[in-house]
C-alpha positions as protocol buffer text, in pm:
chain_id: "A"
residue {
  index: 1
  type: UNK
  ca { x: 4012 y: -729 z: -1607 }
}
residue {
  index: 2
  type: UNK
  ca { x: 3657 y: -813 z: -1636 }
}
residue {
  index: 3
  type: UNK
  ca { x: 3456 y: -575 z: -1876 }
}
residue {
  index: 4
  type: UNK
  ca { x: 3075 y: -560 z: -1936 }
}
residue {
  index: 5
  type: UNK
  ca { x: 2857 y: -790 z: -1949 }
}
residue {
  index: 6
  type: UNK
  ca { x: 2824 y: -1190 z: -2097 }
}
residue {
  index: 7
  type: UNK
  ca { x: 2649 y: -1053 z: -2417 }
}
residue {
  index: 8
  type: UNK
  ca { x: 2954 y: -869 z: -2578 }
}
residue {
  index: 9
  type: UNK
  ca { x: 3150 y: -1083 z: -2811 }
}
residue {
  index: 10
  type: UNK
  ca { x: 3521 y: -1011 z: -2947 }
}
residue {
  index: 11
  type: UNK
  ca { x: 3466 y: -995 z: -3312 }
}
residue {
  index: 12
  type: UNK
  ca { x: 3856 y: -999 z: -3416 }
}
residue {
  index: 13
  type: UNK
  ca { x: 3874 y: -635 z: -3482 }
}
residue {
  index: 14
  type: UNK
  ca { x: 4078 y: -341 z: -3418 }
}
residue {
  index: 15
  type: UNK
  ca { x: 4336 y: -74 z: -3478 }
}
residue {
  index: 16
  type: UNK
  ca { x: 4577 y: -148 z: -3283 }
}
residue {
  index: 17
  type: UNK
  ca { x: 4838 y: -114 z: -3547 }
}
residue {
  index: 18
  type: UNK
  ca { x: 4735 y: 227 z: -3637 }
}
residue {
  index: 19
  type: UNK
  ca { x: 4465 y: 457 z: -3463 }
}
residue {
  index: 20
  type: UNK
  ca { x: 4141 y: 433 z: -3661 }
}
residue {
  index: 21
  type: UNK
  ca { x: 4286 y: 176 z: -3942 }
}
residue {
  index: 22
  type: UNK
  ca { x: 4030 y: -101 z: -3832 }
}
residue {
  index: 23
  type: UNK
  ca { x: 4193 y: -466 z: -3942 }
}
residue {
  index: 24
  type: UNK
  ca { x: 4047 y: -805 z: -3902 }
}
residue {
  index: 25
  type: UNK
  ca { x: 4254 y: -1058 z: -3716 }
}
residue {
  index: 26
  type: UNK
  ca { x: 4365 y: -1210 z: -4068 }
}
residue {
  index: 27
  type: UNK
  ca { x: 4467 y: -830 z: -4168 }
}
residue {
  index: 28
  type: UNK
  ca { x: 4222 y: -753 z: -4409 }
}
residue {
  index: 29
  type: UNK
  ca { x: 4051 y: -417 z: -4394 }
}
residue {
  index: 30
  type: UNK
  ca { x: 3724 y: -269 z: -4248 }
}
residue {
  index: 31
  type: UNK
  ca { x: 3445 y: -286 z: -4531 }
}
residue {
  index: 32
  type: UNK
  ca { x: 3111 y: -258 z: -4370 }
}
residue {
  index: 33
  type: UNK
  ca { x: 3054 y: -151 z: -4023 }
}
residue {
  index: 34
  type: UNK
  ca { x: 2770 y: -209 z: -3766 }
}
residue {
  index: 35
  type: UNK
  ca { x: 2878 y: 90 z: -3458 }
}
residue {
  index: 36
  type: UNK
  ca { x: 2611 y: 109 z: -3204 }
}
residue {
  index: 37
  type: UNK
  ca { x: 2399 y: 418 z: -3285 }
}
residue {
  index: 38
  type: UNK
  ca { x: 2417 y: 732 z: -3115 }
}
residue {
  index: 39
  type: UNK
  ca { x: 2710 y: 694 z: -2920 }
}
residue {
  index: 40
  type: UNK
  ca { x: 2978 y: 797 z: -3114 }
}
residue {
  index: 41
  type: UNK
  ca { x: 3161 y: 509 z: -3151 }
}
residue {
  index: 42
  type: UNK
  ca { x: 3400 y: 439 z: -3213 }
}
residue {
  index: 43
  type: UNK
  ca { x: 3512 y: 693 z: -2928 }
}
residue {
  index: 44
  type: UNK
  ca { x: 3837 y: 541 z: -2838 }
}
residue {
  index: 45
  type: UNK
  ca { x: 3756 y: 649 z: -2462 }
}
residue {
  index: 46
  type: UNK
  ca { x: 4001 y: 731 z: -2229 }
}
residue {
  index: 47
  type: UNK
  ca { x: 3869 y: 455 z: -1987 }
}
residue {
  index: 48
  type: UNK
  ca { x: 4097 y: 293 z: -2220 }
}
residue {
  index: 49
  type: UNK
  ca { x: 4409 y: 425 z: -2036 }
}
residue {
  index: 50
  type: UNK
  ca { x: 4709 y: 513 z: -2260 }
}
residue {
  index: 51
  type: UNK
  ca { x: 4669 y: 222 z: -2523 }
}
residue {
  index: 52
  type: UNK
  ca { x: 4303 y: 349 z: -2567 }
}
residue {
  index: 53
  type: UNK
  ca { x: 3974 y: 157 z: -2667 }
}
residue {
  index: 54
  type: UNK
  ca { x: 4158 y: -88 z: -2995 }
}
residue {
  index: 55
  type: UNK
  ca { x: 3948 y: -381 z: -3027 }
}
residue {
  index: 56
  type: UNK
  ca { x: 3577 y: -443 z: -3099 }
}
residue {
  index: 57
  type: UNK
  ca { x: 3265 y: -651 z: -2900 }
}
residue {
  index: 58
  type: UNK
  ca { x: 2958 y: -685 z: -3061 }
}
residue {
  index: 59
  type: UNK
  ca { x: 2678 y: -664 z: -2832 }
}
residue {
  index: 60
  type: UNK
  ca { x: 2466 y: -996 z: -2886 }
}
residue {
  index: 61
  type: UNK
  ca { x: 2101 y: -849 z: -2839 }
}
residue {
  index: 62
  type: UNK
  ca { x: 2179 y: -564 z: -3106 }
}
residue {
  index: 63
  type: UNK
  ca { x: 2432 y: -665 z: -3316 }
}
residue {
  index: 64
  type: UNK
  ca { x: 2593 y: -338 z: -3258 }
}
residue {
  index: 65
  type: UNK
  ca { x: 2991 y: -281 z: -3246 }
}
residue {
  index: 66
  type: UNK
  ca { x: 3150 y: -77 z: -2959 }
}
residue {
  index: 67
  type: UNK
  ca { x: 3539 y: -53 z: -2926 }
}
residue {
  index: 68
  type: UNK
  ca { x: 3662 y: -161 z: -2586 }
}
residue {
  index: 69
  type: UNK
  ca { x: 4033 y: -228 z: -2439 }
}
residue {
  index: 70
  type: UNK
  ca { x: 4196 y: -484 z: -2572 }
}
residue {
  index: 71
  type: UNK
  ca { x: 4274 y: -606 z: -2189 }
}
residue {
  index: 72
  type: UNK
  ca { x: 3908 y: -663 z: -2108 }
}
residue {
  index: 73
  type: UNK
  ca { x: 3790 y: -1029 z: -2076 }
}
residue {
  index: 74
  type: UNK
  ca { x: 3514 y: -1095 z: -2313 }
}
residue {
  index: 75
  type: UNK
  ca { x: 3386 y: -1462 z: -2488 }
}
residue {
  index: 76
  type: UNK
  ca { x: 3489 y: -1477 z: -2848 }
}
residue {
  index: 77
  type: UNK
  ca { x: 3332 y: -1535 z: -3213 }
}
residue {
  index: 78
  type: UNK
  ca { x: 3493 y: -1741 z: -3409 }
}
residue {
  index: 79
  type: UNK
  ca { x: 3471 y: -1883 z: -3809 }
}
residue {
  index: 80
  type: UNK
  ca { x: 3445 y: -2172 z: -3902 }
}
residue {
  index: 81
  type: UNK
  ca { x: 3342 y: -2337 z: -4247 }
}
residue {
  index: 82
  type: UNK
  ca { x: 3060 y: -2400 z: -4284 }
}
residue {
  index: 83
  type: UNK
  ca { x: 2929 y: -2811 z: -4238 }
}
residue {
  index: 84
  type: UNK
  ca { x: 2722 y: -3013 z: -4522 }
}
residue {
  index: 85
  type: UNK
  ca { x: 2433 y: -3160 z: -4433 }
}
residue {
  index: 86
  type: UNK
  ca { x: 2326 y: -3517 z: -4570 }
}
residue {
  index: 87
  type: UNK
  ca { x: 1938 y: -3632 z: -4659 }
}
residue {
  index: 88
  type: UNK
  ca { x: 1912 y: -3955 z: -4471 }
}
């Protein structure tokens, strides 16, 4: 399926291990989180069907988190180390 719009991004979040136990991809836990604002998320909505919203998008204009089916088609943000940059 096809959800939203081309400014969400998957982050590498969710609980899909355990309901509201938010893991990164690498399994480390949720520290510091950025939910959009005044819409209770995350809601877990029952769009979701049975599995439920388990995975996160970030919306690019705001920054802001929203949690989304895992089955939705979304671009991805990925890390990376970071590059050194010579002086000529």
């Amino acid at each position: 399926r096809i959800g939203g719009f081309n400014n969400y991004f998957w982050i590498g979040l969710s609980d899909r291990e355990l309901e509201g136990d938010w893991r990164w991809v690498d399994n480390t836990t949720l520290t510091k989180t950025f939910w959009k604002q005044f819409s209770l998320e995350p809601d877990n909505n029952i769009s979701g069907g049975v599995e439920g919203e388990d995975c996160v998008v970030m919306e690019s204009n705001t920054h802001a988190w929203s949690d989304v089916p895992c089955d939705f088609t979304y671009r991805r943000i990925c890390q990376m180390d970071a590059i050194p940059i010579t002086s000529p």
